[in-house]
Short mmCIF file of C-alpha atoms in Angstrom, two decimals:
data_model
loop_
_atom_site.label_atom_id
_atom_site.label_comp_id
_atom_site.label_asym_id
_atom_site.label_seq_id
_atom_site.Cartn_x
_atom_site.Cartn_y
_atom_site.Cartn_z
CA UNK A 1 59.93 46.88 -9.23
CA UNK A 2 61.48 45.76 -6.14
CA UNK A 3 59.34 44.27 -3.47
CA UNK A 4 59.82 43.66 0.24
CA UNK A 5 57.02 41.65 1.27
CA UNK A 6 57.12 40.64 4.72
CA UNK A 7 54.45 38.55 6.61
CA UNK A 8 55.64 36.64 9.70
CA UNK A 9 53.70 33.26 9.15
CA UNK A 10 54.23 32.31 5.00
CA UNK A 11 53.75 29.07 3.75
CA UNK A 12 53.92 27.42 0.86
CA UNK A 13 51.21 24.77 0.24
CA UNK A 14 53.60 22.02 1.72
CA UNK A 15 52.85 23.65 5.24
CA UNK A 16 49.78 23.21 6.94
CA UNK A 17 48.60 26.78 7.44
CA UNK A 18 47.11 29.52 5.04
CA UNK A 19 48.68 30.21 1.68
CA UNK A 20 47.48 33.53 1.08
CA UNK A 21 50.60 35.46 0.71
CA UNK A 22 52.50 32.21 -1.37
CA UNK A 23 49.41 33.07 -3.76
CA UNK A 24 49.77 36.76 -3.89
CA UNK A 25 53.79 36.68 -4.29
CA UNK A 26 54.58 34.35 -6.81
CA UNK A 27 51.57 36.39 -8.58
CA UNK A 28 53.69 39.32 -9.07
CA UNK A 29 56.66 37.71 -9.51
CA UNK A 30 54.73 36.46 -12.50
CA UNK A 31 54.06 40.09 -13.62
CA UNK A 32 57.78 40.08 -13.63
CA UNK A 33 58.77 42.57 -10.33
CA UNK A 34 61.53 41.29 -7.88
CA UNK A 35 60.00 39.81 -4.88
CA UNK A 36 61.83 39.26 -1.00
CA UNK A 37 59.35 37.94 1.27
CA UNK A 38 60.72 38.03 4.97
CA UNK A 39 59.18 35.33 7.45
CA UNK A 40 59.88 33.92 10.74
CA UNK A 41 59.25 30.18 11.39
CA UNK A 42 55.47 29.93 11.94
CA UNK A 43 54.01 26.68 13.68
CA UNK A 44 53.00 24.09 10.89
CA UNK A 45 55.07 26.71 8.00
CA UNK A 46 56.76 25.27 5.46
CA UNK A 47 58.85 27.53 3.28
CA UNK A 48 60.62 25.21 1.23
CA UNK A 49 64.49 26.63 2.86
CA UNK A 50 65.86 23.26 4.38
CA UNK A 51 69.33 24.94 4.54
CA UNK A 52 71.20 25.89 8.09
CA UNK A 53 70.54 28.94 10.29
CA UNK A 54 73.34 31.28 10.02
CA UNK A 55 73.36 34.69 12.01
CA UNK A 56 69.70 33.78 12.96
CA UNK A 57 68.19 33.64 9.06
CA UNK A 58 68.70 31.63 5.94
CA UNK A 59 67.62 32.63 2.90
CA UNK A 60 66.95 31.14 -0.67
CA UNK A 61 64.97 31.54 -3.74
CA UNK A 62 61.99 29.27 -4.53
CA UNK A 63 60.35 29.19 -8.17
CA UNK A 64 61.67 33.14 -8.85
CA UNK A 65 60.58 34.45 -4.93
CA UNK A 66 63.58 35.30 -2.68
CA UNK A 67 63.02 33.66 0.74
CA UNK A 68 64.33 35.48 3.97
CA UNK A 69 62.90 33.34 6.65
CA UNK A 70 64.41 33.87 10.43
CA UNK A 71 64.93 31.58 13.34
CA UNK A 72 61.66 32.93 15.42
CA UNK A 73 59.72 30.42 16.38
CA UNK A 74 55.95 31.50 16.45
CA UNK A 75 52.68 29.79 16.87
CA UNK A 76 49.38 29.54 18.49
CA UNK A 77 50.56 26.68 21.41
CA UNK A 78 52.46 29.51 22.45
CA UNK A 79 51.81 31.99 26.04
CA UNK A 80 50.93 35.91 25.08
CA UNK A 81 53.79 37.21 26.32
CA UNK A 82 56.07 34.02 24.11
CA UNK A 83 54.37 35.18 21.25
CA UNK A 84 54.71 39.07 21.51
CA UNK A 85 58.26 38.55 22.22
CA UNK A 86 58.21 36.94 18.75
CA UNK A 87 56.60 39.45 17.32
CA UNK A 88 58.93 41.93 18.46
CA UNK A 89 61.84 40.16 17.19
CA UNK A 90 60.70 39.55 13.44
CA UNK A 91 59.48 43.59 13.24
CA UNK A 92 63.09 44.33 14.98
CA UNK A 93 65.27 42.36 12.37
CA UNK A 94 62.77 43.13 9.12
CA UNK A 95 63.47 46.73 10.36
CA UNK A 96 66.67 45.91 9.54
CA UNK A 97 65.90 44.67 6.46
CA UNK A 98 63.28 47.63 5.12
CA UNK A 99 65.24 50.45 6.29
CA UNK A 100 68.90 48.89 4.35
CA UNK A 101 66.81 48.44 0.76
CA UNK A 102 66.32 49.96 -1.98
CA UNK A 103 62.57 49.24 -2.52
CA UNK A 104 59.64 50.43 -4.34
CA UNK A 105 57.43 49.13 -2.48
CA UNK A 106 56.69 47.34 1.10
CA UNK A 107 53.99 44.78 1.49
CA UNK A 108 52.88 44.74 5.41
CA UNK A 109 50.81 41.60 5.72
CA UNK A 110 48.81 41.82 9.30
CA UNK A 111 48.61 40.07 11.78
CA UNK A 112 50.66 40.81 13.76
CA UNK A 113 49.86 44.12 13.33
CA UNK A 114 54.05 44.76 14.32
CA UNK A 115 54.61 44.09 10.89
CA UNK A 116 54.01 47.22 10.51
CA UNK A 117 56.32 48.64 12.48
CA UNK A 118 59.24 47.95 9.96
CA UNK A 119 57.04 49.58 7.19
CA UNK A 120 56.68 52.75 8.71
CA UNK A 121 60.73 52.81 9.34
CA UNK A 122 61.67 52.45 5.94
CA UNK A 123 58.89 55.05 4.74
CA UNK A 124 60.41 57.28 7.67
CA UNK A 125 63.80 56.89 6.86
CA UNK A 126 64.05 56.37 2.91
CA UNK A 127 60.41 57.79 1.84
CA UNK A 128 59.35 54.14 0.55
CA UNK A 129 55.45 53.36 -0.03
CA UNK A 130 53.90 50.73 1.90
CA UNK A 131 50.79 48.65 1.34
CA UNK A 132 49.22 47.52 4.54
CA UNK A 133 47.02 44.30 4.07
CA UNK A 134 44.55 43.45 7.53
CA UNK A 135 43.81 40.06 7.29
CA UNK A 136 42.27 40.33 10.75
CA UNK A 137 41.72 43.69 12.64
CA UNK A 138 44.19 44.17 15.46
CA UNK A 139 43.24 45.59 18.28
CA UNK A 140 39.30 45.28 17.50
CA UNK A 141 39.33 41.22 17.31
CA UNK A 142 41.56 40.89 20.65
CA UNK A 143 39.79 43.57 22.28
CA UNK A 144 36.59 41.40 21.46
CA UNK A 145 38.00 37.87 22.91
CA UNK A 146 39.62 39.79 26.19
CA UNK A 147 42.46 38.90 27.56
CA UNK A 148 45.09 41.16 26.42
CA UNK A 149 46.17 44.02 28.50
CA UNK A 150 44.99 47.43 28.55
CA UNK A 151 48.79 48.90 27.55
CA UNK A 152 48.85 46.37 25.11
CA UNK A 153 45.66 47.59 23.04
CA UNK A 154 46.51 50.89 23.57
CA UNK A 155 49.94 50.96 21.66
CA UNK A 156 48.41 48.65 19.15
CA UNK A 157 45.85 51.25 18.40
CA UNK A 158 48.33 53.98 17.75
CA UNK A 159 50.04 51.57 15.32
CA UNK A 160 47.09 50.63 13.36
CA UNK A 161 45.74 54.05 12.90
CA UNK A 162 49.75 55.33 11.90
CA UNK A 163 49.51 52.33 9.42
CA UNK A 164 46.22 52.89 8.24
CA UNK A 165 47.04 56.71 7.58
CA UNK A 166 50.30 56.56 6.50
CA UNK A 167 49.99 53.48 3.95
CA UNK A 168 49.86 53.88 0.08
CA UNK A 169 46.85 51.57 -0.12
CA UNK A 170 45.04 49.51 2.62
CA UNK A 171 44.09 45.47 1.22
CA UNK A 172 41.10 44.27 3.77
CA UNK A 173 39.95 40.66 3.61
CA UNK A 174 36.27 41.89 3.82
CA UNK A 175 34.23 45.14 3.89
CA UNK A 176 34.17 45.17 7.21
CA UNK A 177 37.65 44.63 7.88
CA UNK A 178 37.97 47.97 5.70
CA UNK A 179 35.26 50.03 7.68
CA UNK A 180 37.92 49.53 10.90
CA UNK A 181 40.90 51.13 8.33
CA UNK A 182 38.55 53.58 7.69
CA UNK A 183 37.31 54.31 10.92
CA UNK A 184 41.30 54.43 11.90
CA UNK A 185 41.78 57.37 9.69
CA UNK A 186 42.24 55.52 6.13
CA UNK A 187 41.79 57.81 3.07
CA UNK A 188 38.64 55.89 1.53
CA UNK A 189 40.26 56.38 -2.07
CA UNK A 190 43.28 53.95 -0.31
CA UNK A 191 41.29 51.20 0.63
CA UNK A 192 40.30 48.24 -1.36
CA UNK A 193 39.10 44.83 -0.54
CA UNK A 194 40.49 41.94 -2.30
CA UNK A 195 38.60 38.44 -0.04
CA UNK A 196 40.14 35.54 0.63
CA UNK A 197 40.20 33.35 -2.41
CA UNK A 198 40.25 29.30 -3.21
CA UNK A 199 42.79 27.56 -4.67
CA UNK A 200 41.08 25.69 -7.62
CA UNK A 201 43.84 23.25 -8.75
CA UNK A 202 44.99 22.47 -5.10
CA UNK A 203 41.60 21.27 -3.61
CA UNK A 204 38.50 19.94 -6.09
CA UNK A 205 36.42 17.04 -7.14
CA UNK A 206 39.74 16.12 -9.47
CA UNK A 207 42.01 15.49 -6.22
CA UNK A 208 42.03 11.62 -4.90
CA UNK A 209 40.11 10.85 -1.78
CA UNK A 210 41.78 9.66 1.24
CA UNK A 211 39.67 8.99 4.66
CA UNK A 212 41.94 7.82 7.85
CA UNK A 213 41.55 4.79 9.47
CA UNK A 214 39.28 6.26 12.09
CA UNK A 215 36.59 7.28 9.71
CA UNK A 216 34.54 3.90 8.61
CA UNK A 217 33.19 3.73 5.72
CA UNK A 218 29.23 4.02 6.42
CA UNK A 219 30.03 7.30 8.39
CA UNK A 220 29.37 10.78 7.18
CA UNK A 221 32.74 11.90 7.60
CA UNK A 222 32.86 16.53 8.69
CA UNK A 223 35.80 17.60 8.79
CA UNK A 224 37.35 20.99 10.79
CA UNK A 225 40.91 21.91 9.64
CA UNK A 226 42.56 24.79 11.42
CA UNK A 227 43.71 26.82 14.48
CA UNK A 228 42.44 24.74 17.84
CA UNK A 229 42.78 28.64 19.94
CA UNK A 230 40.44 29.86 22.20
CA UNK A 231 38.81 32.35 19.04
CA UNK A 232 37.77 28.91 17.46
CA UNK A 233 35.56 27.80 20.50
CA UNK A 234 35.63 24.30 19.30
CA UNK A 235 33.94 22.81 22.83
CA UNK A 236 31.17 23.81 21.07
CA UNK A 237 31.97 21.06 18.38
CA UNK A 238 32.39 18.90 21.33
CA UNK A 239 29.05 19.54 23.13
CA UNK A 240 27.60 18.53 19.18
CA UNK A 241 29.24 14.93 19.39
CA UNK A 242 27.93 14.42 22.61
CA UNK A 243 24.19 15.57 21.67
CA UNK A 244 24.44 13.56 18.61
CA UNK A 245 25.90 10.33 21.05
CA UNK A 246 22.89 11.03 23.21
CA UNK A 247 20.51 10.88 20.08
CA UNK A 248 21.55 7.49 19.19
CA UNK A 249 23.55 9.03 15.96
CA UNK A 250 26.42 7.15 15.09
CA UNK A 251 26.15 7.52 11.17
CA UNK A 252 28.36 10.97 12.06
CA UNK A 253 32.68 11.84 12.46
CA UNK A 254 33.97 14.85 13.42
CA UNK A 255 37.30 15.46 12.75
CA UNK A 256 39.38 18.11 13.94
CA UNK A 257 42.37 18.24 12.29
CA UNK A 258 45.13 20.62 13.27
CA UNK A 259 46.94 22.21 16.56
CA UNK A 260 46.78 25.58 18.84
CA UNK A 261 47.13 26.23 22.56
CA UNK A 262 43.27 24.73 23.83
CA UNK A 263 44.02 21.03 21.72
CA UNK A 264 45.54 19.07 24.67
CA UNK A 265 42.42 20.26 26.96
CA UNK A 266 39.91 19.83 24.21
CA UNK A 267 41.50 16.04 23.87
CA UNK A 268 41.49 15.33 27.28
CA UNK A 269 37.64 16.28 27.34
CA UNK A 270 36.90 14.30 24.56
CA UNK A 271 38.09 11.41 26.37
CA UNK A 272 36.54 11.86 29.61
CA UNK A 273 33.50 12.48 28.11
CA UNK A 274 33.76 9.00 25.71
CA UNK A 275 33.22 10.89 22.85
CA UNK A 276 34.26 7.48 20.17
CA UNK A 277 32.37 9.64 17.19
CA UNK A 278 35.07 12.98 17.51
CA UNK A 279 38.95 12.32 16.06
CA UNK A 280 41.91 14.83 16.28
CA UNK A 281 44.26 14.70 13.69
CA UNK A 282 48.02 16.44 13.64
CA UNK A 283 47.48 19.49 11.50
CA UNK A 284 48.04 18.35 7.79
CA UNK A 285 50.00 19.74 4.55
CA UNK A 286 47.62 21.45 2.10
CA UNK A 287 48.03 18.87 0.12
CA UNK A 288 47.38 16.29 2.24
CA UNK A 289 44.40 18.25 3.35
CA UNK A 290 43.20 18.69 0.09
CA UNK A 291 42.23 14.33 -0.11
CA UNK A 292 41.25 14.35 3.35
CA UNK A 293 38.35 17.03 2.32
CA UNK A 294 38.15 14.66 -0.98
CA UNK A 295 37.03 12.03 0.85
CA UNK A 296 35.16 14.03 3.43
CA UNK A 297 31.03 14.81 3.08
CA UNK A 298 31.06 18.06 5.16
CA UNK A 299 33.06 21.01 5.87
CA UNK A 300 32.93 22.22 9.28
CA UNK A 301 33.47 25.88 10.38
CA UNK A 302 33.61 26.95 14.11
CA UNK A 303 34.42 30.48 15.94
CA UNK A 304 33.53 31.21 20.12
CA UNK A 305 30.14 33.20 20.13
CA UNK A 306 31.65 36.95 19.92
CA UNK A 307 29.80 39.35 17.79
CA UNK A 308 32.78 40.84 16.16
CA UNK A 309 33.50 38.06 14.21
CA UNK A 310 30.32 38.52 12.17
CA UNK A 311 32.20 40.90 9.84
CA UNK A 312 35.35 40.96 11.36
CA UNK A 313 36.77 37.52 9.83
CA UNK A 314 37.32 36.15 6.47
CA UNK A 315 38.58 32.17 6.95
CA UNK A 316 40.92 30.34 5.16
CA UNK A 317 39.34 27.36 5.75
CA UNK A 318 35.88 28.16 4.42
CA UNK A 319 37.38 28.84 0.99
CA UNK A 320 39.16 25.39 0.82
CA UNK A 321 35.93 23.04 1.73
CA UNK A 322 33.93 25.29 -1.10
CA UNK A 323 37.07 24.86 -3.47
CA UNK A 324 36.81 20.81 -2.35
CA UNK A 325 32.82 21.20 -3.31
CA UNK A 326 31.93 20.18 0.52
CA UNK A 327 28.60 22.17 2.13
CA UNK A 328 29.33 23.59 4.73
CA UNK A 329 28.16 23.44 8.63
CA UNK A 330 29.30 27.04 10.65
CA UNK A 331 28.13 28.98 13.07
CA UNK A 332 29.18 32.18 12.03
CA UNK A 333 26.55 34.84 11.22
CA UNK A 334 27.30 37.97 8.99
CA UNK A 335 29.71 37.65 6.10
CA UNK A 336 30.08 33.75 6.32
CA UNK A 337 26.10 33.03 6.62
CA UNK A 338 25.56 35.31 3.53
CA UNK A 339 28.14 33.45 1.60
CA UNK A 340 26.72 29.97 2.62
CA UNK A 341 23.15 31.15 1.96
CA UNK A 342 24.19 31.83 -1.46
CA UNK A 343 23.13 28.60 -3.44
CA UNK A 344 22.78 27.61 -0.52
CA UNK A 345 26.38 25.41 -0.25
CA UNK A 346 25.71 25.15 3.62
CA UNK A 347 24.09 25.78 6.74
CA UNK A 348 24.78 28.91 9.36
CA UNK A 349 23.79 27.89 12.82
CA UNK A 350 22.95 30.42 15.54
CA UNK A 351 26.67 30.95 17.48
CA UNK A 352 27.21 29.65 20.60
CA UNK A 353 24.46 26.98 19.98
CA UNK A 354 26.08 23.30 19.91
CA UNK A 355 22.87 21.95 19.57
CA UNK A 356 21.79 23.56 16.58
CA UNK A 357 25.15 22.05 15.47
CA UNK A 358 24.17 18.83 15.82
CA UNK A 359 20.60 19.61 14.01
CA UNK A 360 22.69 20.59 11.44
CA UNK A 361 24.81 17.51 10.86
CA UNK A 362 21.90 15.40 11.33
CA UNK A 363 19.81 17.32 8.27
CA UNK A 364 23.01 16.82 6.17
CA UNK A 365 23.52 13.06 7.13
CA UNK A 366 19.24 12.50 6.38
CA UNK A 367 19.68 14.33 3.00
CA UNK A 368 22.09 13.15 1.00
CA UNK A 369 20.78 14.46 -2.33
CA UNK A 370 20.45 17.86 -1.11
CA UNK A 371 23.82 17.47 0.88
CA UNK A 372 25.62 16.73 -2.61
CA UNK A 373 23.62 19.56 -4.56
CA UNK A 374 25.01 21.89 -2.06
CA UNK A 375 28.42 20.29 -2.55
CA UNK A 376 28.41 21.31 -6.14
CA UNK A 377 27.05 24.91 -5.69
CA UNK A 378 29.75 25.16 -3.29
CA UNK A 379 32.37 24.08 -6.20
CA UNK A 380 30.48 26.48 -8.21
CA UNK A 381 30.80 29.49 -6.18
CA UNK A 382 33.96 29.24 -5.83
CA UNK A 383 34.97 28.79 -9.43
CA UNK A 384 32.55 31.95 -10.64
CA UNK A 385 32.86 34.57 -7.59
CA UNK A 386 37.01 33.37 -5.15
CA UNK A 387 39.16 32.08 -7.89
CA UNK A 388 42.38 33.08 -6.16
CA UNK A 389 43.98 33.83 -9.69
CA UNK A 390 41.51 36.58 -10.47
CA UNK A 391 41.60 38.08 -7.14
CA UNK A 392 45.90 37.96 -6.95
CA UNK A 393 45.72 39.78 -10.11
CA UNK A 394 43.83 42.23 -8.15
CA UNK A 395 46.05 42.47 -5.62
CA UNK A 396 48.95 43.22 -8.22
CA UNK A 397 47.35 46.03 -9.93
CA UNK A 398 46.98 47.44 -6.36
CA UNK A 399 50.51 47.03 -5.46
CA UNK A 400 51.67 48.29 -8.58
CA UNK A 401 49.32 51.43 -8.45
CA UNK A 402 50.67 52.23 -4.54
CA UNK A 403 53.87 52.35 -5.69
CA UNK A 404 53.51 54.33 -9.02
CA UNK A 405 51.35 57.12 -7.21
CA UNK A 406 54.20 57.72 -4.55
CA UNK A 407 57.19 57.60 -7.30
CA UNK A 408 54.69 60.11 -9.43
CA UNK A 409 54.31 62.05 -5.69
CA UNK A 410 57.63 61.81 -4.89
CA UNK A 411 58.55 63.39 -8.40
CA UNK A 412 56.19 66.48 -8.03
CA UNK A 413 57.51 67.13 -4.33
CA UNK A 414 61.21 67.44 -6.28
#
């Protein structure tokens, strides 16, 4: 089959962001279909195109996976209206793109949830099936955080529930991501829920252990890696370093590794509050990241106390410390506390609670034996329940059914 997968933020593991769709691509080019994937140029992205810009796009093919990748810059440092604009720009020229192809299928990988704005063209125009994966619910998660403008929410509530109705299958990172597909009008035999899954060759116990110069060797070096946004509500990691400096604790690093639009205030804080045991780091390659968790002792996992995120989320992140066999310190209830519980391979703190944060990574720095049992059952969950092969092979057979129902629909209708 041909395939028109577009997701505005890909990157391979050479870029410092999620690898999700990389994963789920080259899987069914594997299976042997003919795969575009259309990007724009996503903050910390790598593609693997180092050619020029012409017309606004460059394209290549990488390991069997036709590239498309535009000149839109896009990221979380940017304003809302910067990044909307860049929204609007990728959905108008992978319009383009959709509506001029002859494709079996369309892969809309959300957020943004614009993407699926070119999806619903080409099924308009030329009849073609769409999947529509939610990696995170838009408008529930930035109705939850505030902020956005009423006109705003409202037209991206019409979209979802168009996309959620009008898709050949729905993909949902979690059950409850699927309930708000559902609850947008979703026919319940469409949807299907294929997590978020760990990369077992990139990150593990086999990968070489680097720690930077800032972590000495005595401490208990946790480690954050990902978005520093306002949903991520790391002060609360920096309320922890302080309770733990006014404890007398100095066995204990934090490092928060990565970028987003609240990093230069959070480092300026950290300053002017002396906080010597908390680091920032420049977001790192996956691979990179993979020896830095080698050589770390925790993984740590932060979101800003809103209830929706319970159920509502499904990070990256916490699948790459349990694929490095780290426990884990979070405070996010629901779906993540369930999944740390389980072994247990970590600790769920109450959210919005800094200092049972820092009761946390004082337990883990007491305890080492238990620390490095959890470690393993962490390794171990992920091996037996998020290997990302088994679940991308998932994935396939639901592409491949979206598009062979509509063909077999299409052919009755004639």
């Amino acid at each position: 089959m041909r395939l028109l997968y577009l997701h505005q933020h890909y990157s391979a593991p050479e870029g410092a962001t999620a690898t999700r769709s990389h994963a789920l691509a080259h899987a069914l080019v594997r299976r042997g279909h003919a795969v575009t994937l259309a990007c724009g140029r996503y903050e910390g992205a790598v593609t693997g195109l180092d050619g020029p810009f012409a017309g606004g796009r460059r394209d290549g093919t990488v390991h069997g996976l036709r590239l498309v990748e535009f000149d839109i810059p896009c990221g979380n440092s940017q304003g809302f209206g910067a990044r909307a604009a860049a929204f609007g720009r990728y959905a108008a020229r992978t319009g383009r793109l959709a509506a001029g192809g002859d494709w079996d299928l369309v892969i809309a990988s959300s957020t943004p949830l614009t993407v699926a704005l070119p999806a619903l063209l080409a099924r308009r125009l030329r009849g073609t099936p769409f999947l529509f994966e939610i990696r995170d619910p838009w408008p529930e998660l930035p109705r939850a955080m505030g902020g956005v403008p009423g006109w705003a929410l409202a037209g991206m509530g019409h979209l979802a529930d168009a996309a959620c109705r009008q898709a050949a299958a729905v993909v949902a990172l979690s059950e409850g991501m699927a309930q708000t597909a559902l609850s947008r009008g979703a026919a319940p035999e469409r949807v299907h829920v294929v997590p978020n899954g760990c990369d077992l060759d990139l990150f593990g116990p086999h990968i070489p252990a680097w720690r930077p110069m800032e972590a000495a060797p005595w401490e208990m070096l946790a480690v954050y890696a990902g978005a520093h946004g306002r949903a991520n509500g790391l002060e609360q990691l920096l309320d922890a370093a302080a309770l733990l400096l006014a404890r007398g604790e100095h066995r204990i690093r934090l490092m928060l590794v990565g970028e987003g639009s609240e990093k230069p205030r959070l480092q300026e804080a950290a300053a002017t509050r002396g906080l010597h045991n908390l680091s920032f780091m420049a977001p790192l390659g996956k691979r990179k990241l993979a020896s830095l968790l080698a050589g770390a002792q925790v993984g740590l996992h932060c979101l800003a106390p809103v209830a929706e995120f319970a159920e509502w989320t499904a990070p990256n992140k916490l699948m790459d410390y349990l694929a490095a066999g780290l426990p884990v310190v979070s405070n996010l209830p629901g779906h993540g506390a369930r999944l740390l519980a389980e072994g247990p391979c970590g600790i769920a703190t109450t959210p919005g609670d800094p200092a049972a944060l820092a009761a946390a990574l004082s337990w883990m720095a007491n305890n080492p034996s238990p620390r490095i049992a959890m470690g393993h059952a962490a390794r171990e969950q992920a091996v037996r329940r998020w290997d990302r092969r088994l679940l991308a092979r998932d994935f396939v057979a639901i592409a491949e059914s979206a598009a062979e129902s509509s063909s077999l629909v299409s052919l009755v209708a004639a």
